[in-house]
mmCIF file of N, CA, C and O in Angstrom:
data_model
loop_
_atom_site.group_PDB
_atom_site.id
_atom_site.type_symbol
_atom_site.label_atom_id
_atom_site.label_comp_id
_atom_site.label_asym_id
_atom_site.label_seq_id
_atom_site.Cartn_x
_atom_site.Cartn_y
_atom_site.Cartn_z
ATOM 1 N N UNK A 21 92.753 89.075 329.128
ATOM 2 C CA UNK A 21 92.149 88.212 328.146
ATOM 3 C C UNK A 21 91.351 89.048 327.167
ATOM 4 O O UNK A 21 91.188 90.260 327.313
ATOM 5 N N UNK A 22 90.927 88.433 326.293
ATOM 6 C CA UNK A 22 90.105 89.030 324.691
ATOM 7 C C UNK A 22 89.139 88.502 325.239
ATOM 8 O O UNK A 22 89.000 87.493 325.930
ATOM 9 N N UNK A 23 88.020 89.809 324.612
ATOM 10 C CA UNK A 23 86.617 89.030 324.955
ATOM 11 C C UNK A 23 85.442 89.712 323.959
ATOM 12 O O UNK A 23 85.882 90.513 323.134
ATOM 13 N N UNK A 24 83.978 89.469 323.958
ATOM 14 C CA UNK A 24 83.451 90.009 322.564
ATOM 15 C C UNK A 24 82.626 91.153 323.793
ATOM 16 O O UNK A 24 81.502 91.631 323.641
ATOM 17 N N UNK A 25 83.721 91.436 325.207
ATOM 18 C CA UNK A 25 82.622 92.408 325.803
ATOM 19 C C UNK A 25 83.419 93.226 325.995
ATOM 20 O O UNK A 25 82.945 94.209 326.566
ATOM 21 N N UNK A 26 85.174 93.324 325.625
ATOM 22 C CA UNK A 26 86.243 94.160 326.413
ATOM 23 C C UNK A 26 86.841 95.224 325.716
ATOM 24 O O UNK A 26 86.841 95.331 324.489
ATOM 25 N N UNK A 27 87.398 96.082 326.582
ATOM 26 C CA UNK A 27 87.869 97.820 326.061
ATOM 27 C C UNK A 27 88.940 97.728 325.463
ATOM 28 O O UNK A 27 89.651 96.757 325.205
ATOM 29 N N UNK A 28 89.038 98.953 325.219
ATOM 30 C CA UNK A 28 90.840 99.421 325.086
ATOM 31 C C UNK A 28 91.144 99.976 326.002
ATOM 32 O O UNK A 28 90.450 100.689 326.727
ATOM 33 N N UNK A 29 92.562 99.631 326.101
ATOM 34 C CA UNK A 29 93.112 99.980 327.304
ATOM 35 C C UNK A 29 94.586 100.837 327.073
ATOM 36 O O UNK A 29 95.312 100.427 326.166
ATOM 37 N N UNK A 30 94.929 101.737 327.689
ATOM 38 C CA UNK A 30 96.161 102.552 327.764
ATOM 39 C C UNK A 30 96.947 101.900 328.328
ATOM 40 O O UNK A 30 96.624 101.356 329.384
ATOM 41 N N UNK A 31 98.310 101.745 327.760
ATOM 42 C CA UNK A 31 99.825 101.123 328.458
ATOM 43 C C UNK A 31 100.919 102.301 328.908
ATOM 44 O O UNK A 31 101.454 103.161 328.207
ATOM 45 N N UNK A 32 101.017 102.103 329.934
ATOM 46 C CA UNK A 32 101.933 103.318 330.312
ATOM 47 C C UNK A 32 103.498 102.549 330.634
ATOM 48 O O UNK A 32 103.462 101.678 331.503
ATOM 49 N N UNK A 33 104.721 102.801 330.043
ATOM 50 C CA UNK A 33 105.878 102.402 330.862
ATOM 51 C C UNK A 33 106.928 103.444 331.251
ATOM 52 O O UNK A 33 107.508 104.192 330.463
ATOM 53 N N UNK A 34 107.106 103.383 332.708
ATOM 54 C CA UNK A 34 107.813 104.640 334.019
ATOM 55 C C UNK A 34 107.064 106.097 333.536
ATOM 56 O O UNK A 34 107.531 107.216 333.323
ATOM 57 N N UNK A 35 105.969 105.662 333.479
ATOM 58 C CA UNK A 35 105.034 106.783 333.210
ATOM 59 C C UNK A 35 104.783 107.786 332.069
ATOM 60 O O UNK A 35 104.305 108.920 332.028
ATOM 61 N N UNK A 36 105.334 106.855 331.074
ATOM 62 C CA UNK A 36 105.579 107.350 329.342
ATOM 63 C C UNK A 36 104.608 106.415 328.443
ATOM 64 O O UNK A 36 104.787 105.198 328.423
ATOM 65 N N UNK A 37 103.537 107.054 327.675
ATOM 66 C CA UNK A 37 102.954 105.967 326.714
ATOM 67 C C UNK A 37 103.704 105.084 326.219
ATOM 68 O O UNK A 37 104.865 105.181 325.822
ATOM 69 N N UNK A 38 102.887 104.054 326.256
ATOM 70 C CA UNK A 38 103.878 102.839 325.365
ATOM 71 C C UNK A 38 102.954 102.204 324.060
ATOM 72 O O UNK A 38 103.349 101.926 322.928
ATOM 73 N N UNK A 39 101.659 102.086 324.610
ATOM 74 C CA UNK A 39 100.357 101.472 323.000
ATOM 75 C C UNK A 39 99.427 101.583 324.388
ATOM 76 O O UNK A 39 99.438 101.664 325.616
ATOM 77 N N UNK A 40 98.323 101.498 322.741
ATOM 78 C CA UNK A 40 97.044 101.185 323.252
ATOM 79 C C UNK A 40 96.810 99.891 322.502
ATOM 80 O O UNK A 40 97.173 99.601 321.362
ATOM 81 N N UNK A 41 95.985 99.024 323.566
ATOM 82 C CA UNK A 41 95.400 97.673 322.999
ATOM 83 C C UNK A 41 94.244 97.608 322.973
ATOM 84 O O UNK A 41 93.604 98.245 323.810
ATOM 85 N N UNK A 42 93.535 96.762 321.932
ATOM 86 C CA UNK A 42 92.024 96.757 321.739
ATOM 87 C C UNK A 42 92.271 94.979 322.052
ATOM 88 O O UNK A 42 92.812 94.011 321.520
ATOM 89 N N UNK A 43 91.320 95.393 323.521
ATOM 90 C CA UNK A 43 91.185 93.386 324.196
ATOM 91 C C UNK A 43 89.732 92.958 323.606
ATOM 92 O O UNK A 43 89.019 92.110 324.142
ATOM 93 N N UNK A 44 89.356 93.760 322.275
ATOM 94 C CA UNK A 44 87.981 92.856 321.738
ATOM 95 C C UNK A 44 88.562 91.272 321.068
ATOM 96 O O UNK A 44 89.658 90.949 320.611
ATOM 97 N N UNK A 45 87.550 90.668 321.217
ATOM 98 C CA UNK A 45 87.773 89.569 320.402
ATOM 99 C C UNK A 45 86.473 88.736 320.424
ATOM 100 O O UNK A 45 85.677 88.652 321.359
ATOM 101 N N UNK A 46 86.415 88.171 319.289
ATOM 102 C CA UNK A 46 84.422 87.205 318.846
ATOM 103 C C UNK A 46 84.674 86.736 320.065
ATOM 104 O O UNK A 46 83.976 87.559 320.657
ATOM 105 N N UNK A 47 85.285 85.812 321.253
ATOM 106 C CA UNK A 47 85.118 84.756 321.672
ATOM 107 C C UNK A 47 85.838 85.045 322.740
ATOM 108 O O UNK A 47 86.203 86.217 322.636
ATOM 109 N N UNK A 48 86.383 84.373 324.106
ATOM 110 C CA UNK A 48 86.817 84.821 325.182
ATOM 111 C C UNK A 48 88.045 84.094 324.917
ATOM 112 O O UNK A 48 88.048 82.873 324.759
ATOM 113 N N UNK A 49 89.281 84.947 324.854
ATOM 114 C CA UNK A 49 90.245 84.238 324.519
ATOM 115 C C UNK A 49 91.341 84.326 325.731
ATOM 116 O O UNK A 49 91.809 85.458 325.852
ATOM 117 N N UNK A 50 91.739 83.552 326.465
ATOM 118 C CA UNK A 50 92.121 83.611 327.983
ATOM 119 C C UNK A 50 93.953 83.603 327.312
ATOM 120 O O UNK A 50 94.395 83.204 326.235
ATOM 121 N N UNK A 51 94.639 84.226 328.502
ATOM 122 C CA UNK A 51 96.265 84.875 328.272
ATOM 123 C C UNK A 51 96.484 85.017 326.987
ATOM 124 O O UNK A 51 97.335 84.218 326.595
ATOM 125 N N UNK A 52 95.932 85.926 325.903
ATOM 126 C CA UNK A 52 96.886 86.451 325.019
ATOM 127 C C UNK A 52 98.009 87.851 325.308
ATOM 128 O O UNK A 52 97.944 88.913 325.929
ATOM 129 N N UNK A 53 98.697 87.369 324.739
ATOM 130 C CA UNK A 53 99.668 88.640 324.821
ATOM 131 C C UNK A 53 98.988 89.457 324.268
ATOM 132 O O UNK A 53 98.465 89.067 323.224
ATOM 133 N N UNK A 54 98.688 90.989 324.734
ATOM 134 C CA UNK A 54 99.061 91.986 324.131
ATOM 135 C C UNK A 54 99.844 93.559 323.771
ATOM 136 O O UNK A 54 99.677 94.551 323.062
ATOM 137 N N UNK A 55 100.896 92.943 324.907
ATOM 138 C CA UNK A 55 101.495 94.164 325.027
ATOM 139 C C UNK A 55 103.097 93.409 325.049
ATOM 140 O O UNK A 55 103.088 92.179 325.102
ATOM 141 N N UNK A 56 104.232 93.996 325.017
ATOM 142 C CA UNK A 56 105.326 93.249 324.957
ATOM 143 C C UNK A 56 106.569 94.521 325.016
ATOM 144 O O UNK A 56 106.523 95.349 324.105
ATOM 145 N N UNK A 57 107.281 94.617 325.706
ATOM 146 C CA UNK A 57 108.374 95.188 325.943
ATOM 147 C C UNK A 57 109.931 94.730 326.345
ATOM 148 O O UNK A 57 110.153 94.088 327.372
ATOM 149 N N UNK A 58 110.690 95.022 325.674
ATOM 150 C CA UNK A 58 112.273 94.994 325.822
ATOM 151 C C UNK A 58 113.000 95.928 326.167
ATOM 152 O O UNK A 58 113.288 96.842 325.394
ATOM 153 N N UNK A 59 113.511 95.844 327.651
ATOM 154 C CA UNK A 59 114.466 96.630 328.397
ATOM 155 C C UNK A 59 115.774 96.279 327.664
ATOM 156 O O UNK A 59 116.107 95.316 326.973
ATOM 157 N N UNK A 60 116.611 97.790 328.196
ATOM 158 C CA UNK A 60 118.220 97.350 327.992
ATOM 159 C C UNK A 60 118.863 97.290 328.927
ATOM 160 O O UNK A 60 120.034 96.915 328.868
ATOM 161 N N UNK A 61 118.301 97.626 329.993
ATOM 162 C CA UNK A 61 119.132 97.379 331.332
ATOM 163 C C UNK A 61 117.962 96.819 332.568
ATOM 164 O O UNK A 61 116.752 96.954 332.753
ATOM 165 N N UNK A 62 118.792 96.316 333.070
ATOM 166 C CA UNK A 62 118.022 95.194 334.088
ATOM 167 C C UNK A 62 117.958 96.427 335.261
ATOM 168 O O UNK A 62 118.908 97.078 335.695
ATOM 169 N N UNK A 63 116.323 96.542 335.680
ATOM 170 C CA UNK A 63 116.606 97.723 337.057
ATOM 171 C C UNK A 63 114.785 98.009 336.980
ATOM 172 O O UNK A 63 114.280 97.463 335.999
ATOM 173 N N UNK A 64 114.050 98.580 337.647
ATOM 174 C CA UNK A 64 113.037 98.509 338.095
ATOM 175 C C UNK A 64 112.116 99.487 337.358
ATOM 176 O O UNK A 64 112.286 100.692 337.172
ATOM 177 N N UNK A 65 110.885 98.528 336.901
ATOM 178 C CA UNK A 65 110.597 99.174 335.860
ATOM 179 C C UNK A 65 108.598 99.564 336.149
ATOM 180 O O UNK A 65 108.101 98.659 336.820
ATOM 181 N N UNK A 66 107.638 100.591 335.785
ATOM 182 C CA UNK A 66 106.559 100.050 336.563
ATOM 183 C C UNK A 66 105.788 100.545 334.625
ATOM 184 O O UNK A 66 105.983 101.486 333.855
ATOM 185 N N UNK A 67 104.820 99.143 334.584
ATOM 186 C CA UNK A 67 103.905 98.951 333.541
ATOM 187 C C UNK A 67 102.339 99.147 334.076
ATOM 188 O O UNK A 67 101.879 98.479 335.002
ATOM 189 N N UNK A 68 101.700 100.016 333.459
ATOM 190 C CA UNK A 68 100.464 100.383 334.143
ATOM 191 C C UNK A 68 99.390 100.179 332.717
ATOM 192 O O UNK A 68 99.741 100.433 331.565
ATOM 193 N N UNK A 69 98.288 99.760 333.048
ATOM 194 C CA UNK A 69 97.428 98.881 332.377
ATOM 195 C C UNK A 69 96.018 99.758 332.543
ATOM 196 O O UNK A 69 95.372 99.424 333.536
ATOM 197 N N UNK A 70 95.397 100.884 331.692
ATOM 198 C CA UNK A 70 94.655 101.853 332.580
ATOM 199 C C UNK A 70 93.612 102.032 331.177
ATOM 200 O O UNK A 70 93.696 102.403 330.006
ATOM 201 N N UNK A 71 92.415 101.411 332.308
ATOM 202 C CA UNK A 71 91.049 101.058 331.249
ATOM 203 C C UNK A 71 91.214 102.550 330.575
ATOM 204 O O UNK A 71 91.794 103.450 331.184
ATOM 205 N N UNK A 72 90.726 102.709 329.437
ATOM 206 C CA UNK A 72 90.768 103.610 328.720
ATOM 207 C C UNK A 72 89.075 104.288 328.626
ATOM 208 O O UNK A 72 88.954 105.454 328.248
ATOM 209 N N UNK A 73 87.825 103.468 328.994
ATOM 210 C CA UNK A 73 86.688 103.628 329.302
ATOM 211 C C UNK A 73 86.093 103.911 327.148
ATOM 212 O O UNK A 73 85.164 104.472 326.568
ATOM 213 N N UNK A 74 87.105 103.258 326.815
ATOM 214 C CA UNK A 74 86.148 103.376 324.926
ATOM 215 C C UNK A 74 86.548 101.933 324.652
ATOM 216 O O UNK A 74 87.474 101.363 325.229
ATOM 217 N N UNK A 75 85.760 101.390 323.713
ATOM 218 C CA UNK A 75 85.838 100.104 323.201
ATOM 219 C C UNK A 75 85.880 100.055 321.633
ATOM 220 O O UNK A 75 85.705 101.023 320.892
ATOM 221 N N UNK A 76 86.146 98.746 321.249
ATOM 222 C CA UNK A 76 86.268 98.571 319.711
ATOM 223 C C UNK A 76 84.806 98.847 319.445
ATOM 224 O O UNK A 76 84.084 98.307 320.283
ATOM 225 N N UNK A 77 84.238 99.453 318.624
ATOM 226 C CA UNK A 77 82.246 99.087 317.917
ATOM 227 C C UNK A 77 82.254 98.513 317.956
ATOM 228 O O UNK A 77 81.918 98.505 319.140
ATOM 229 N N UNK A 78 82.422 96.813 317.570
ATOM 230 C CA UNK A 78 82.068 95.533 317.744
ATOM 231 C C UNK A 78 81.755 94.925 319.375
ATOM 232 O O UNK A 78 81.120 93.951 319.782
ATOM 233 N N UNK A 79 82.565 96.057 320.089
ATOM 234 C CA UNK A 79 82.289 95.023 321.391
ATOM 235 C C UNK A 79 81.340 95.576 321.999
ATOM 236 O O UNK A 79 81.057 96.758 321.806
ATOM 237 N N UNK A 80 80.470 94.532 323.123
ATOM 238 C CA UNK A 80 79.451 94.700 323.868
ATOM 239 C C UNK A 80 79.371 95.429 324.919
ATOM 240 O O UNK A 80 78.279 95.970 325.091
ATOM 241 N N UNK A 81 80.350 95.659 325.843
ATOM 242 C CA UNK A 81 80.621 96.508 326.707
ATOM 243 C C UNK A 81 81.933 97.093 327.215
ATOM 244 O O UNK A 81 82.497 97.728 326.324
ATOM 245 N N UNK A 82 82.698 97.074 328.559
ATOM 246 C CA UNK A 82 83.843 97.411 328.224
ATOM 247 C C UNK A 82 84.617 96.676 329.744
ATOM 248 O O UNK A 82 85.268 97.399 330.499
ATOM 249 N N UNK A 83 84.440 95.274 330.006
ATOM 250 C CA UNK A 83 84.982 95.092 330.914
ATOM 251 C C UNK A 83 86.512 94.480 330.496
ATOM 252 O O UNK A 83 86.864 93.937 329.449
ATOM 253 N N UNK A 84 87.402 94.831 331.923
ATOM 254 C CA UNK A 84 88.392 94.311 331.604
ATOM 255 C C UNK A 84 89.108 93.557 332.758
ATOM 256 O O UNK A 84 89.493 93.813 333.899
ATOM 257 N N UNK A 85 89.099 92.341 331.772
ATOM 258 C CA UNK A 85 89.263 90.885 332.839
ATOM 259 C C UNK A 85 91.135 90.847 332.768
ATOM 260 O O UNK A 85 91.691 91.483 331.873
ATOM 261 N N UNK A 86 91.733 90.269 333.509
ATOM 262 C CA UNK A 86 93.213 90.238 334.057
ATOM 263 C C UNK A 86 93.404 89.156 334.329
ATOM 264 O O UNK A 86 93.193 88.877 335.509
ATOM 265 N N UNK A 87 93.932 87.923 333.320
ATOM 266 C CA UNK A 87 94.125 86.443 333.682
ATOM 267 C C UNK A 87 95.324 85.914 333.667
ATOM 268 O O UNK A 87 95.482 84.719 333.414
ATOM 269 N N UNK A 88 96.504 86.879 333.986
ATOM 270 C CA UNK A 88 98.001 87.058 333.217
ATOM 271 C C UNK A 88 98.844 87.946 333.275
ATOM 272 O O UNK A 88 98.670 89.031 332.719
ATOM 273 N N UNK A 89 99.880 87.659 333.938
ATOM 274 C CA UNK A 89 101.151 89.311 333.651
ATOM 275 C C UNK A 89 102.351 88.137 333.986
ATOM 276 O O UNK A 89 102.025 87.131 334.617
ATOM 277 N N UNK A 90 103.786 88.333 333.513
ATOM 278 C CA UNK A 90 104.539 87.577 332.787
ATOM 279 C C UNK A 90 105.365 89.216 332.530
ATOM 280 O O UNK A 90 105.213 90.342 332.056
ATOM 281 N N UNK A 91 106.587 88.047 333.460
ATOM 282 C CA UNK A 91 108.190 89.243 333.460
ATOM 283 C C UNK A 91 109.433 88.043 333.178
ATOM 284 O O UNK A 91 109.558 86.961 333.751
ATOM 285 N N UNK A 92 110.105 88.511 332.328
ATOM 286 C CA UNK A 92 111.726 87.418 332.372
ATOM 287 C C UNK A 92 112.654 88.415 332.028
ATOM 288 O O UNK A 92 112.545 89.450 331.370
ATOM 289 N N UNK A 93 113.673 87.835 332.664
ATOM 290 C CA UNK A 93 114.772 88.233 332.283
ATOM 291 C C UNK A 93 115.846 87.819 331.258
ATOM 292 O O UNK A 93 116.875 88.484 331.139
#
């Protein structure tokens, strides 16, 4: 979730950068997407979500809340 207290965070996919996300936001904003990936082959894949310990300036501190993860095929 977005929040006016949360970090950035490092995205890793099969252990290769993928983005960094900034989860600030004015207000606590519960399951936004912010990360999104498209495979080309169906087979086992690992996404790692790794506090980055820096935040946007605007935000208050740097926690990071987890209200959401979402896979389809």
């Amino acid at each position: 979730q977005k929040g006016p207290d949360a970090p950035l965070v490092q995205v890793t996919v099969d252990g290769a950068p993928a983005a960094t996300a900034d989860l600030y936001g004015q207000d606590i904003e519960p399951q936004v997407r912010f990360f999104k990936q498209t495979f080309l082959q169906s087979a086992w894949h690992t996404v790692r979500i790794t506090h980055s310990g820096q935040a946007n300036p605007l935000s208050t501190g740097t926690v990071l809340a987890t209200d959401g993860f979402a896979t389809t095929r």
